[in-house]
């Protein structure tokens, strides 16, 4: 049976679960350089990318996203691998397509912030346009279901990406997400709800927020966006415990010593599974139709999101069932061991 497409699902009021966070999960596993954050693992160890894609599908993701984030000419040039540009993009798209076909998922192409964009410099704008055009040609060639354009801190670069997808994407649907950080505005000073509504009017099929903020500090912006955006809204926070004082993961400090933990030591500020489930529940109640997690995500977190959004996943059988653990059995020996491990108050 053919897979029901993105726009059809959204039109029919259905939800989309989309796993992101490939870069940071592969970095955690040792296959991405923290700092460079470039996806050469696609060429060096493609089986690792395929395995993670499969894990996300098993955890309930409706979408397999090609791991081409920062796989553009500017970033690969910075690590001396510009020569691998075409191979990396084509291979990443093929991995995503193979997994999506095997698992009955949608496959998404991906473009992102170019790192060289400067709206005041026409040369930089032209370079960003060329990056989008180049990656879009490979995306179209791969026959994906839709395109994700993500992690923009400037409305003008997001608009440029959307224009490129419309120009070169041969009608592919597009999801555009902005990345909120310290302020409640883009770098140009545009409030996020206003910027998202404008992207919607410019033809994005889904608009929303990804990366930057954790669940607790992204939700207020999502509520504002839901009040003004007319179509499907996307939410993909980073699963870290951001606070009012440290409202994005760049700002987080180690709770023990106050030292900055971004980007390599964020584990001490990781969200719990309960945090992730609570966010998914609030997002569902808010009417977020396109849900996921960004940097810091993993299959167990995505399973929490997918379950809240009504998915029966292949990994449900491995969900925690603490009551079956020996330590929590209702017998004298278990009680003795439990008190030894947890204290008599347990």
Short mmCIF file of C-alpha atoms in Angstrom, two decimals:
data_model
loop_
_atom_site.label_atom_id
_atom_site.label_comp_id
_atom_site.label_asym_id
_atom_site.label_seq_id
_atom_site.Cartn_x
_atom_site.Cartn_y
_atom_site.Cartn_z
CA UNK A 1 0.00 0.00 0.00
CA UNK A 2 1.42 3.44 -0.91
CA UNK A 3 2.55 5.60 2.01
CA UNK A 4 0.15 8.47 2.66
CA UNK A 5 1.96 11.71 1.86
CA UNK A 6 2.69 14.70 4.07
CA UNK A 7 0.11 17.14 2.72
CA UNK A 8 -2.59 14.47 2.60
CA UNK A 9 -2.01 13.58 6.25
CA UNK A 10 -2.01 17.19 7.36
CA UNK A 11 -5.09 17.94 5.28
CA UNK A 12 -6.90 15.07 6.96
CA UNK A 13 -6.01 16.38 10.43
CA UNK A 14 -3.39 13.73 11.12
CA UNK A 15 -0.12 14.29 12.97
CA UNK A 16 3.45 13.75 11.81
CA UNK A 17 6.19 12.47 14.11
CA UNK A 18 9.65 13.41 12.83
CA UNK A 19 12.93 12.34 14.44
CA UNK A 20 15.76 14.83 14.08
CA UNK A 21 18.95 15.12 16.11
CA UNK A 22 21.13 12.84 13.99
CA UNK A 23 24.16 15.10 14.38
CA UNK A 24 24.23 15.14 18.16
CA UNK A 25 23.29 11.51 18.68
CA UNK A 26 26.03 10.40 16.29
CA UNK A 27 28.44 12.75 18.09
CA UNK A 28 27.45 11.14 21.40
CA UNK A 29 28.24 7.75 19.84
CA UNK A 30 31.65 9.01 18.72
CA UNK A 31 31.13 9.53 14.98
CA UNK A 32 30.86 13.34 14.69
CA UNK A 33 33.35 15.98 15.75
CA UNK A 34 31.84 18.33 18.33
CA UNK A 35 32.71 21.80 17.10
CA UNK A 36 32.87 20.99 13.40
CA UNK A 37 29.46 19.30 13.49
CA UNK A 38 29.78 18.05 9.94
CA UNK A 39 28.23 14.81 8.63
CA UNK A 40 31.24 13.10 7.06
CA UNK A 41 30.16 9.97 8.94
CA UNK A 42 27.80 9.50 5.96
CA UNK A 43 30.89 8.64 3.88
CA UNK A 44 33.18 7.23 6.55
CA UNK A 45 30.68 4.98 8.38
CA UNK A 46 27.40 4.95 6.40
CA UNK A 47 26.19 1.90 8.29
CA UNK A 48 26.04 4.01 11.49
CA UNK A 49 23.74 6.53 9.81
CA UNK A 50 21.55 3.77 8.45
CA UNK A 51 21.38 2.10 11.86
CA UNK A 52 20.27 5.30 13.60
CA UNK A 53 17.70 5.95 10.88
CA UNK A 54 16.30 2.47 11.43
CA UNK A 55 16.23 3.00 15.20
CA UNK A 56 14.25 6.22 14.81
CA UNK A 57 11.79 4.43 12.52
CA UNK A 58 11.39 1.62 15.07
CA UNK A 59 10.83 4.28 17.75
CA UNK A 60 7.84 5.63 15.83
CA UNK A 61 9.13 8.34 13.52
CA UNK A 62 6.93 8.79 10.46
CA UNK A 63 9.83 10.50 8.66
CA UNK A 64 13.38 9.52 7.78
CA UNK A 65 15.36 12.68 7.22
CA UNK A 66 18.45 12.58 5.02
CA UNK A 67 21.49 13.42 7.13
CA UNK A 68 22.72 16.33 5.02
CA UNK A 69 22.57 18.88 7.85
CA UNK A 70 25.74 20.99 7.46
CA UNK A 71 26.54 18.78 4.49
CA UNK A 72 26.80 21.82 2.25
CA UNK A 73 29.77 23.25 0.38
CA UNK A 74 30.70 25.89 2.96
CA UNK A 75 30.91 23.50 5.90
CA UNK A 76 32.66 20.70 4.04
CA UNK A 77 35.17 23.22 2.72
CA UNK A 78 35.94 24.19 6.33
CA UNK A 79 37.13 20.64 7.10
CA UNK A 80 38.89 20.06 3.78
CA UNK A 81 36.27 17.68 2.36
CA UNK A 82 34.60 19.81 -0.29
CA UNK A 83 35.56 17.15 -2.83
CA UNK A 84 33.13 14.76 -1.07
CA UNK A 85 30.15 17.12 -1.35
CA UNK A 86 28.20 15.36 -4.09
CA UNK A 87 28.89 11.86 -2.81
CA UNK A 88 27.90 12.79 0.73
CA UNK A 89 24.57 14.32 -0.30
CA UNK A 90 23.66 11.54 -2.69
CA UNK A 91 24.62 8.81 -0.24
CA UNK A 92 22.75 10.43 2.66
CA UNK A 93 19.62 10.75 0.54
CA UNK A 94 19.89 7.14 -0.62
CA UNK A 95 20.32 5.86 2.96
CA UNK A 96 17.23 7.78 4.04
CA UNK A 97 15.24 6.57 1.06
CA UNK A 98 16.23 2.94 1.57
CA UNK A 99 15.24 2.99 5.24
CA UNK A 100 12.01 4.88 4.56
CA UNK A 101 10.99 2.44 1.84
CA UNK A 102 11.77 -0.56 4.04
CA UNK A 103 9.93 0.82 7.06
CA UNK A 104 6.97 2.50 5.37
CA UNK A 105 8.05 6.02 6.29
CA UNK A 106 8.18 9.31 4.45
CA UNK A 107 11.61 10.48 3.30
CA UNK A 108 12.68 14.10 3.66
CA UNK A 109 15.50 16.04 2.08
CA UNK A 110 17.22 18.59 4.29
CA UNK A 111 18.77 22.03 3.94
CA UNK A 112 19.80 24.31 6.78
CA UNK A 113 21.50 27.56 7.72
CA UNK A 114 24.54 28.07 5.52
CA UNK A 115 26.90 29.61 8.14
CA UNK A 116 28.06 32.11 5.52
CA UNK A 117 24.86 34.11 5.22
CA UNK A 118 25.08 37.88 5.75
CA UNK A 119 22.11 39.90 4.49
CA UNK A 120 24.22 43.05 4.27
CA UNK A 121 26.68 41.45 1.84
CA UNK A 122 25.32 40.57 -1.64
CA UNK A 123 28.22 38.19 -2.22
CA UNK A 124 27.31 36.20 0.89
CA UNK A 125 23.64 36.13 -0.07
CA UNK A 126 24.56 34.82 -3.52
CA UNK A 127 26.77 32.14 -1.94
CA UNK A 128 23.89 30.98 0.27
CA UNK A 129 21.56 30.90 -2.73
CA UNK A 130 24.07 28.73 -4.59
CA UNK A 131 24.32 26.35 -1.62
CA UNK A 132 20.54 25.92 -1.49
CA UNK A 133 20.30 25.43 -5.26
CA UNK A 134 23.05 22.83 -5.28
CA UNK A 135 21.56 20.74 -2.48
CA UNK A 136 18.06 21.05 -3.91
CA UNK A 137 19.22 19.53 -7.19
CA UNK A 138 20.36 16.37 -5.37
CA UNK A 139 17.18 16.33 -3.27
CA UNK A 140 14.97 16.47 -6.36
CA UNK A 141 17.08 13.80 -8.03
CA UNK A 142 16.49 11.50 -5.04
CA UNK A 143 12.69 11.75 -5.37
CA UNK A 144 11.99 12.54 -1.72
CA UNK A 145 8.52 13.18 -0.30
CA UNK A 146 9.20 16.65 1.07
CA UNK A 147 11.95 19.06 2.15
CA UNK A 148 12.91 20.25 5.62
CA UNK A 149 14.57 23.68 5.82
CA UNK A 150 15.67 24.19 9.40
CA UNK A 151 17.60 25.94 12.16
CA UNK A 152 17.48 29.48 10.81
CA UNK A 153 18.08 32.31 13.26
CA UNK A 154 17.28 34.94 10.61
CA UNK A 155 13.96 35.26 8.88
CA UNK A 156 15.65 36.51 5.73
CA UNK A 157 17.77 33.35 5.35
CA UNK A 158 14.74 31.15 6.00
CA UNK A 159 12.87 33.11 3.34
CA UNK A 160 15.78 32.64 0.95
CA UNK A 161 15.74 28.89 1.60
CA UNK A 162 11.99 28.72 1.04
CA UNK A 163 12.32 30.66 -2.22
CA UNK A 164 15.01 28.23 -3.37
CA UNK A 165 12.84 25.22 -2.59
CA UNK A 166 9.93 26.78 -4.46
CA UNK A 167 12.18 27.60 -7.43
CA UNK A 168 14.14 24.36 -7.69
CA UNK A 169 12.03 21.82 -5.78
CA UNK A 170 9.59 20.94 -8.56
CA UNK A 171 6.59 21.29 -6.27
CA UNK A 172 7.91 19.39 -3.25
CA UNK A 173 6.13 20.26 0.02
CA UNK A 174 8.28 22.14 2.52
CA UNK A 175 8.61 22.39 6.29
CA UNK A 176 10.44 25.54 7.47
CA UNK A 177 11.57 25.95 11.08
CA UNK A 178 13.30 28.81 12.85
CA UNK A 179 15.64 28.28 15.80
CA UNK A 180 14.87 30.38 18.91
CA UNK A 181 17.69 31.36 21.24
CA UNK A 182 18.10 34.12 23.86
CA UNK A 183 15.52 36.54 22.49
CA UNK A 184 11.93 35.95 21.47
CA UNK A 185 12.81 37.39 18.07
CA UNK A 186 14.90 36.45 15.08
CA UNK A 187 18.33 38.05 14.69
CA UNK A 188 16.68 40.89 12.75
CA UNK A 189 14.31 41.53 15.65
CA UNK A 190 11.16 39.97 14.17
CA UNK A 191 8.97 38.20 16.76
CA UNK A 192 8.93 34.49 15.99
CA UNK A 193 5.14 34.21 15.62
CA UNK A 194 5.15 37.04 13.07
CA UNK A 195 8.08 35.50 11.17
CA UNK A 196 6.39 32.09 11.08
CA UNK A 197 3.13 33.56 9.86
CA UNK A 198 4.98 35.34 7.06
CA UNK A 199 6.72 32.11 6.01
CA UNK A 200 3.31 30.50 5.93
CA UNK A 201 1.94 33.20 3.63
CA UNK A 202 5.01 32.74 1.40
CA UNK A 203 4.05 29.13 0.78
CA UNK A 204 5.57 26.92 3.50
CA UNK A 205 3.32 23.91 4.11
CA UNK A 206 4.42 23.64 7.74
CA UNK A 207 6.15 26.27 9.87
CA UNK A 208 7.51 26.09 13.38
CA UNK A 209 10.47 26.05 15.75
CA UNK A 210 13.36 23.63 16.05
CA UNK A 211 16.53 23.47 18.11
CA UNK A 212 17.82 26.18 20.44
CA UNK A 213 15.32 25.91 23.25
CA UNK A 214 14.28 23.02 25.43
CA UNK A 215 10.67 21.95 25.94
CA UNK A 216 9.88 24.29 28.84
CA UNK A 217 11.15 27.45 27.15
CA UNK A 218 9.93 26.65 23.65
CA UNK A 219 6.32 26.11 24.69
CA UNK A 220 5.48 29.78 25.37
CA UNK A 221 6.60 30.73 21.85
CA UNK A 222 4.63 27.83 20.39
CA UNK A 223 1.49 29.06 22.12
CA UNK A 224 1.99 32.51 20.59
CA UNK A 225 2.67 31.01 17.18
CA UNK A 226 -0.43 28.80 17.38
CA UNK A 227 -2.51 31.91 17.94
CA UNK A 228 -1.43 33.54 14.66
CA UNK A 229 -0.43 30.72 12.30
CA UNK A 230 -3.28 29.30 10.25
CA UNK A 231 -1.80 25.99 9.13
CA UNK A 232 0.17 23.09 10.63
CA UNK A 233 2.67 24.02 13.34
CA UNK A 234 5.98 22.23 13.95
CA UNK A 235 7.78 21.83 17.28
CA UNK A 236 11.18 20.15 17.66
CA UNK A 237 12.93 21.34 20.84
CA UNK A 238 16.26 20.15 22.17
CA UNK A 239 15.70 17.71 25.07
CA UNK A 240 17.65 19.73 27.63
CA UNK A 241 16.40 21.40 30.80
CA UNK A 242 16.43 25.01 29.75
CA UNK A 243 15.06 27.54 32.23
CA UNK A 244 13.81 31.10 32.28
CA UNK A 245 17.31 32.28 33.17
CA UNK A 246 19.07 29.92 30.75
CA UNK A 247 16.43 29.69 28.06
CA UNK A 248 18.43 27.93 25.36
CA UNK A 249 21.01 25.16 25.41
CA UNK A 250 23.87 27.46 24.44
CA UNK A 251 23.45 29.17 27.81
CA UNK A 252 23.23 26.12 30.07
CA UNK A 253 25.59 25.78 33.04
CA UNK A 254 26.71 22.74 35.00
CA UNK A 255 24.49 22.74 38.12
CA UNK A 256 27.46 21.63 40.24
CA UNK A 257 30.09 24.21 39.31
CA UNK A 258 28.39 26.81 37.12
CA UNK A 259 30.65 26.14 34.14
CA UNK A 260 29.31 26.39 30.61
CA UNK A 261 28.45 22.97 29.20
CA UNK A 262 27.76 23.78 25.53
CA UNK A 263 28.43 21.94 23.31
CA UNK A 264 30.30 18.90 24.60
CA UNK A 265 29.17 18.50 28.21
CA UNK A 266 25.41 18.96 28.05
CA UNK A 267 24.58 15.53 29.46
CA UNK A 268 24.30 16.97 32.98
CA UNK A 269 21.39 19.12 31.76
CA UNK A 270 19.59 16.41 29.79
CA UNK A 271 15.81 16.21 29.93
CA UNK A 272 14.27 13.09 31.42
CA UNK A 273 11.89 10.82 29.56
CA UNK A 274 9.13 12.21 31.76
CA UNK A 275 10.07 15.73 30.65
CA UNK A 276 9.85 14.68 27.01
CA UNK A 277 6.51 12.93 27.47
CA UNK A 278 5.09 15.95 29.29
CA UNK A 279 6.18 18.23 26.45
CA UNK A 280 4.60 15.94 23.86
CA UNK A 281 1.34 15.93 25.82
CA UNK A 282 1.31 19.73 26.01
CA UNK A 283 2.18 20.06 22.32
CA UNK A 284 -0.61 17.67 21.36
CA UNK A 285 -3.10 19.64 23.46
CA UNK A 286 -1.88 22.84 21.81
CA UNK A 287 -2.59 21.44 18.36
CA UNK A 288 1.00 20.92 17.18
CA UNK A 289 0.62 18.63 14.15
CA UNK A 290 4.29 18.12 13.33
CA UNK A 291 6.27 16.97 16.36
CA UNK A 292 9.78 15.78 17.09
CA UNK A 293 13.00 16.47 18.91
CA UNK A 294 16.25 18.04 17.74
CA UNK A 295 19.83 17.98 19.10
CA UNK A 296 20.08 15.55 22.01
CA UNK A 297 17.32 13.28 20.80
CA UNK A 298 17.60 9.50 20.86
CA UNK A 299 15.29 6.56 20.11
CA UNK A 300 14.00 6.21 23.68
CA UNK A 301 12.99 9.89 23.73
CA UNK A 302 11.34 9.59 20.33
CA UNK A 303 9.39 6.58 21.54
CA UNK A 304 7.91 8.77 24.29
CA UNK A 305 6.83 11.37 21.73
CA UNK A 306 5.44 8.77 19.34
CA UNK A 307 3.43 7.05 22.06
CA UNK A 308 1.81 10.32 23.14
CA UNK A 309 0.92 10.96 19.50
CA UNK A 310 -0.81 7.59 19.26
CA UNK A 311 1.81 5.49 17.56
CA UNK A 312 2.21 1.77 18.22
CA UNK A 313 5.95 1.39 17.78
CA UNK A 314 8.18 -1.62 17.36
CA UNK A 315 10.07 -0.51 20.48
CA UNK A 316 6.99 -0.41 22.72
CA UNK A 317 7.84 -3.90 23.96
CA UNK A 318 11.02 -2.46 25.48
CA UNK A 319 9.30 0.40 27.31
CA UNK A 320 10.15 0.49 31.03
CA UNK A 321 8.15 -1.92 33.18
CA UNK A 322 9.68 -1.25 36.58
CA UNK A 323 7.13 -3.35 38.45
CA UNK A 324 8.68 -6.50 36.98
CA UNK A 325 12.12 -5.68 38.36
CA UNK A 326 13.23 -8.04 41.15
CA UNK A 327 14.00 -5.18 43.53
CA UNK A 328 10.37 -4.04 43.47
CA UNK A 329 8.72 -7.41 44.00
CA UNK A 330 6.49 -7.87 47.03
CA UNK A 331 8.42 -10.51 48.94
CA UNK A 332 10.76 -10.47 51.97
CA UNK A 333 13.99 -11.12 50.05
CA UNK A 334 13.27 -8.37 47.52
CA UNK A 335 12.41 -5.98 50.36
CA UNK A 336 15.74 -6.72 52.08
CA UNK A 337 17.72 -6.11 48.90
CA UNK A 338 15.66 -3.01 48.07
CA UNK A 339 16.34 -1.48 51.47
CA UNK A 340 20.05 -2.24 51.08
CA UNK A 341 20.14 -0.52 47.69
CA UNK A 342 17.74 2.36 48.19
CA UNK A 343 17.51 2.85 51.95
CA UNK A 344 14.79 1.83 54.35
CA UNK A 345 12.49 4.64 53.25
CA UNK A 346 12.01 2.82 49.94
#
